[in-house]
Structure formats: C-alpha cells, structure tokens
Amino acid sequence: MPWFVWLLAAAALGAAEFFTLTLVLGLLAGAALVAAVVAGVGIGVFGQLVALGVAAAAGLVLVRPIALRHIAQQPMTREGSDALIGKRAEVVQEVTATRGLIKLSGEEWSARALDENLVIPAGALVDVMEIEGAMAIVYPRELLP
C-alpha cells in the first residue's frame, strides 16, 4: 500500500479523535504514521500491517493508561478563593462568630471566627480555614488571652 494512503488514514483518524476525545483514534493515527514510514522505506503490505498492529498495541496498552491517569489528576495549583485557604491574615476589626474584618493578601475581607465562642481582637494573626462566598472563616494563630 502506498505511504500517502497511510498518511490520509492518519489524518482521518486524527480528525475523528479531535471530535471524540477518547485517546484511541489518536493513537491509531500515530500507528498509521508508523505504517506510512514503513511503507516509505519500501517494506511490503505485510510489514506495514505488522508495524501498524505493533504501534497500535503499544499505544493502547502502554501510552493510553498513562495519559488517562494524567488527565484524571487534580491540578497542582489552587485558583480563586481556594488559593486563600491556609493563608495568614491580620485582623483589622474584631472578629466574632458573626462578623469581622481581616486583611488577606492585601485586600480586606469580611470574616467570622471558626469557633463561635471566640472573639479575636484587632491586630491578631489568623489562619484562613474556609471561604464561604465572600466571607473568610478564620482561627487565631496563637492562643488568645
């Protein structure tokens, strides 16, 4: 089979992968490229089919599980308000179970204490435990008097 037929097959499989996102057709497109190279070297149809089969099997057995594992992993960086959890902040206005104000990453945030019995005075350092909407739930870094 001529090498350009394998290239056409690879292009068709690659286009189909673009729409399905299964990682199967893309690996088969890569196998078709291997078969095109084998055909370009001058090896016969049987050798081309063997190269196609070996490349497809290697891709499906070795590459696809690794790719799927990487796709399923959570991103290493947190974004948005999730990135603020665990940060240190300074109390600007006294923080109680219902209200307060802290300075967090250069911005002022509404805050409330994680422990309903705590009253955290202005100037104290706190850790952000959660973010609920636009309110930070905080806990003091050190024991309060």
PDB file of C-alpha atoms in Angstrom:
ATOM      1  CA  MET A   1       0.000   0.000   0.000  1.00  0.00           C
ATOM      2  CA  PRO A   2       1.444   3.449  -0.838  1.00  0.00           C
ATOM      3  CA  TRP A   3       2.684   5.612   2.026  1.00  0.00           C
ATOM      4  CA  PHE A   4       0.324   8.507   1.209  1.00  0.00           C
ATOM      5  CA  VAL A   5      -2.698   6.244   1.837  1.00  0.00           C
ATOM      6  CA  TRP A   6      -1.433   5.686   5.377  1.00  0.00           C
ATOM      7  CA  LEU A   7      -0.999   9.457   5.771  1.00  0.00           C
ATOM      8  CA  LEU A   8      -4.601  10.001   4.664  1.00  0.00           C
ATOM      9  CA  ALA A   9      -5.749   7.358   7.151  1.00  0.00           C
ATOM     10  CA  ALA A  10      -3.713   9.044   9.898  1.00  0.00           C
ATOM     11  CA  ALA A  11      -5.251  12.428   9.071  1.00  0.00           C
ATOM     12  CA  ALA A  12      -8.778  10.981   9.098  1.00  0.00           C
ATOM     13  CA  LEU A  13      -8.181   9.209  12.417  1.00  0.00           C
ATOM     14  CA  GLY A  14      -6.653  12.351  13.899  1.00  0.00           C
ATOM     15  CA  ALA A  15      -9.658  14.422  12.837  1.00  0.00           C
ATOM     16  CA  ALA A  16     -12.017  11.826  14.315  1.00  0.00           C
ATOM     17  CA  GLU A  17     -10.042  11.912  17.587  1.00  0.00           C
ATOM     18  CA  PHE A  18     -10.484  15.668  17.701  1.00  0.00           C
ATOM     19  CA  PHE A  19     -14.255  15.180  17.909  1.00  0.00           C
ATOM     20  CA  THR A  20     -14.367  12.107  20.187  1.00  0.00           C
ATOM     21  CA  LEU A  21     -11.506  12.796  22.670  1.00  0.00           C
ATOM     22  CA  THR A  22     -11.191   9.097  23.525  1.00  0.00           C
ATOM     23  CA  LEU A  23      -7.412   8.880  23.032  1.00  0.00           C
ATOM     24  CA  VAL A  24      -7.986   5.731  20.960  1.00  0.00           C
ATOM     25  CA  LEU A  25      -8.309   7.158  17.477  1.00  0.00           C
ATOM     26  CA  GLY A  26      -5.356   9.477  18.036  1.00  0.00           C
ATOM     27  CA  LEU A  27      -3.144   6.543  18.972  1.00  0.00           C
ATOM     28  CA  LEU A  28      -4.355   4.674  15.907  1.00  0.00           C
ATOM     29  CA  ALA A  29      -3.472   7.760  13.856  1.00  0.00           C
ATOM     30  CA  GLY A  30       0.046   7.552  15.283  1.00  0.00           C
ATOM     31  CA  ALA A  31       0.175   3.874  14.348  1.00  0.00           C
ATOM     32  CA  ALA A  32      -0.887   4.782  10.809  1.00  0.00           C
ATOM     33  CA  LEU A  33       2.006   7.247  10.690  1.00  0.00           C
ATOM     34  CA  VAL A  34       4.376   4.437  11.674  1.00  0.00           C
ATOM     35  CA  ALA A  35       2.909   2.323   8.871  1.00  0.00           C
ATOM     36  CA  ALA A  36       3.431   5.250   6.464  1.00  0.00           C
ATOM     37  CA  VAL A  37       7.115   5.415   7.419  1.00  0.00           C
ATOM     38  CA  VAL A  38       7.456   1.651   6.945  1.00  0.00           C
ATOM     39  CA  ALA A  39       5.756   1.930   3.548  1.00  0.00           C
ATOM     40  CA  GLY A  40       8.033   4.835   2.616  1.00  0.00           C
ATOM     41  CA  VAL A  41      11.093   2.724   3.377  1.00  0.00           C
ATOM     42  CA  GLY A  42       9.835   0.154   0.885  1.00  0.00           C
ATOM     43  CA  ILE A  43       8.613  -2.688   3.088  1.00  0.00           C
ATOM     44  CA  GLY A  44       5.617  -4.634   1.753  1.00  0.00           C
ATOM     45  CA  VAL A  45       1.990  -4.632   2.855  1.00  0.00           C
ATOM     46  CA  PHE A  46       2.503  -7.433   5.382  1.00  0.00           C
ATOM     47  CA  GLY A  47       5.303  -5.475   7.092  1.00  0.00           C
ATOM     48  CA  GLN A  48       3.162  -2.339   7.061  1.00  0.00           C
ATOM     49  CA  LEU A  49       0.281  -4.171   8.755  1.00  0.00           C
ATOM     50  CA  VAL A  50       2.629  -5.658  11.351  1.00  0.00           C
ATOM     51  CA  ALA A  51       4.054  -2.196  12.070  1.00  0.00           C
ATOM     52  CA  LEU A  52       0.519  -0.804  12.339  1.00  0.00           C
ATOM     53  CA  GLY A  53      -0.520  -3.572  14.746  1.00  0.00           C
ATOM     54  CA  VAL A  54       2.567  -3.286  16.937  1.00  0.00           C
ATOM     55  CA  ALA A  55       2.364   0.515  17.138  1.00  0.00           C
ATOM     56  CA  ALA A  56      -1.385   0.435  17.845  1.00  0.00           C
ATOM     57  CA  ALA A  57      -0.988  -2.213  20.556  1.00  0.00           C
ATOM     58  CA  ALA A  58       1.899  -0.341  22.166  1.00  0.00           C
ATOM     59  CA  GLY A  59      -0.085   2.889  22.159  1.00  0.00           C
ATOM     60  CA  LEU A  60      -3.263   1.367  23.544  1.00  0.00           C
ATOM     61  CA  VAL A  61      -1.547  -0.790  26.165  1.00  0.00           C
ATOM     62  CA  LEU A  62       1.302   1.483  27.257  1.00  0.00           C
ATOM     63  CA  VAL A  63       0.518   5.107  26.393  1.00  0.00           C
ATOM     64  CA  ARG A  64      -3.260   5.385  26.852  1.00  0.00           C
ATOM     65  CA  PRO A  65      -3.400   4.322  30.551  1.00  0.00           C
ATOM     66  CA  ILE A  66      -0.631   6.789  31.418  1.00  0.00           C
ATOM     67  CA  ALA A  67      -2.373   9.587  29.513  1.00  0.00           C
ATOM     68  CA  LEU A  68      -5.714   8.852  31.190  1.00  0.00           C
ATOM     69  CA  ARG A  69      -4.051   8.884  34.616  1.00  0.00           C
ATOM     70  CA  HIS A  70      -2.545  12.305  33.930  1.00  0.00           C
ATOM     71  CA  ILE A  71      -5.852  13.671  32.676  1.00  0.00           C
ATOM     72  CA  ALA A  72      -7.655  12.485  35.819  1.00  0.00           C
ATOM     73  CA  GLN A  73      -5.191  14.156  38.228  1.00  0.00           C
ATOM     74  CA  GLN A  74      -6.273  17.314  40.008  1.00  0.00           C
ATOM     75  CA  PRO A  75      -4.288  20.431  39.146  1.00  0.00           C
ATOM     76  CA  MET A  76      -1.349  21.144  41.439  1.00  0.00           C
ATOM     77  CA  THR A  77      -2.270  24.795  41.893  1.00  0.00           C
ATOM     78  CA  ARG A  78      -5.397  26.110  43.527  1.00  0.00           C
ATOM     79  CA  GLU A  79      -7.156  29.047  41.929  1.00  0.00           C
ATOM     80  CA  GLY A  80      -9.555  31.743  43.045  1.00  0.00           C
ATOM     81  CA  SER A  81     -10.750  31.750  46.608  1.00  0.00           C
ATOM     82  CA  ASP A  82      -9.494  28.171  47.129  1.00  0.00           C
ATOM     83  CA  ALA A  83      -5.951  29.540  46.931  1.00  0.00           C
ATOM     84  CA  LEU A  84      -6.620  31.656  50.034  1.00  0.00           C
ATOM     85  CA  ILE A  85      -7.344  28.696  52.310  1.00  0.00           C
ATOM     86  CA  GLY A  86      -4.423  28.202  54.685  1.00  0.00           C
ATOM     87  CA  LYS A  87      -3.108  31.751  54.244  1.00  0.00           C
ATOM     88  CA  ARG A  88      -2.254  34.025  57.160  1.00  0.00           C
ATOM     89  CA  ALA A  89      -4.240  37.226  57.645  1.00  0.00           C
ATOM     90  CA  GLU A  90      -4.336  40.126  60.094  1.00  0.00           C
ATOM     91  CA  VAL A  91      -7.499  41.146  61.910  1.00  0.00           C
ATOM     92  CA  VAL A  92      -8.474  44.743  61.073  1.00  0.00           C
ATOM     93  CA  GLN A  93     -11.745  44.843  63.050  1.00  0.00           C
ATOM     94  CA  GLU A  94     -12.631  42.453  65.864  1.00  0.00           C
ATOM     95  CA  VAL A  95     -13.770  39.066  64.533  1.00  0.00           C
ATOM     96  CA  THR A  96     -16.652  37.280  66.224  1.00  0.00           C
ATOM     97  CA  ALA A  97     -18.881  34.343  65.310  1.00  0.00           C
ATOM     98  CA  THR A  98     -20.981  36.607  63.081  1.00  0.00           C
ATOM     99  CA  ARG A  99     -18.800  39.428  61.766  1.00  0.00           C
ATOM    100  CA  GLY A 100     -15.367  40.975  61.486  1.00  0.00           C
ATOM    101  CA  LEU A 101     -12.811  42.275  59.010  1.00  0.00           C
ATOM    102  CA  ILE A 102      -9.367  40.935  58.087  1.00  0.00           C
ATOM    103  CA  LYS A 103      -6.578  41.932  55.708  1.00  0.00           C
ATOM    104  CA  LEU A 104      -5.862  38.948  53.471  1.00  0.00           C
ATOM    105  CA  SER A 105      -3.407  39.056  50.564  1.00  0.00           C
ATOM    106  CA  GLY A 106      -3.523  42.842  50.520  1.00  0.00           C
ATOM    107  CA  GLU A 107      -7.335  43.019  50.450  1.00  0.00           C
ATOM    108  CA  GLU A 108      -9.911  43.480  53.181  1.00  0.00           C
ATOM    109  CA  TRP A 109     -12.279  40.557  53.617  1.00  0.00           C
ATOM    110  CA  SER A 110     -15.359  40.026  55.748  1.00  0.00           C
ATOM    111  CA  ALA A 111     -14.617  37.349  58.279  1.00  0.00           C
ATOM    112  CA  ARG A 112     -16.082  35.302  61.087  1.00  0.00           C
ATOM    113  CA  ALA A 113     -14.490  33.052  63.657  1.00  0.00           C
ATOM    114  CA  LEU A 114     -14.499  29.292  63.149  1.00  0.00           C
ATOM    115  CA  ASP A 115     -15.144  28.800  66.858  1.00  0.00           C
ATOM    116  CA  GLU A 116     -18.407  30.543  67.781  1.00  0.00           C
ATOM    117  CA  ASN A 117     -17.137  31.306  71.303  1.00  0.00           C
ATOM    118  CA  LEU A 118     -14.017  33.176  70.150  1.00  0.00           C
ATOM    119  CA  VAL A 119     -13.626  36.920  69.896  1.00  0.00           C
ATOM    120  CA  ILE A 120     -10.430  37.724  68.011  1.00  0.00           C
ATOM    121  CA  PRO A 121      -9.119  41.245  68.679  1.00  0.00           C
ATOM    122  CA  ALA A 122      -7.802  43.678  66.045  1.00  0.00           C
ATOM    123  CA  GLY A 123      -4.122  43.152  65.261  1.00  0.00           C
ATOM    124  CA  ALA A 124      -4.178  39.380  65.908  1.00  0.00           C
ATOM    125  CA  LEU A 125      -2.897  36.984  63.259  1.00  0.00           C
ATOM    126  CA  VAL A 126      -5.304  34.353  61.985  1.00  0.00           C
ATOM    127  CA  ASP A 127      -5.288  31.441  59.561  1.00  0.00           C
ATOM    128  CA  VAL A 128      -7.983  31.194  56.894  1.00  0.00           C
ATOM    129  CA  MET A 129      -9.716  27.861  57.370  1.00  0.00           C
ATOM    130  CA  GLU A 130     -12.503  28.178  54.767  1.00  0.00           C
ATOM    131  CA  ILE A 131     -14.018  30.605  52.302  1.00  0.00           C
ATOM    132  CA  GLU A 132     -17.814  30.830  52.166  1.00  0.00           C
ATOM    133  CA  GLY A 133     -18.834  33.169  49.381  1.00  0.00           C
ATOM    134  CA  ALA A 134     -17.138  36.471  50.215  1.00  0.00           C
ATOM    135  CA  MET A 135     -16.519  35.620  53.863  1.00  0.00           C
ATOM    136  CA  ALA A 136     -13.365  34.099  55.305  1.00  0.00           C
ATOM    137  CA  ILE A 137     -13.717  31.672  58.195  1.00  0.00           C
ATOM    138  CA  VAL A 138     -10.677  32.198  60.422  1.00  0.00           C
ATOM    139  CA  TYR A 139      -8.982  30.778  63.501  1.00  0.00           C
ATOM    140  CA  PRO A 140      -6.289  32.535  65.577  1.00  0.00           C
ATOM    141  CA  ARG A 141      -2.669  31.508  65.038  1.00  0.00           C
ATOM    142  CA  GLU A 142      -1.830  31.890  68.711  1.00  0.00           C
ATOM    143  CA  LEU A 143      -3.761  31.414  71.927  1.00  0.00           C
ATOM    144  CA  LEU A 144      -5.854  34.408  72.859  1.00  0.00           C
ATOM    145  CA  PRO A 145      -5.761  35.873  76.395  1.00  0.00           C
TER     146      PRO A 145
END
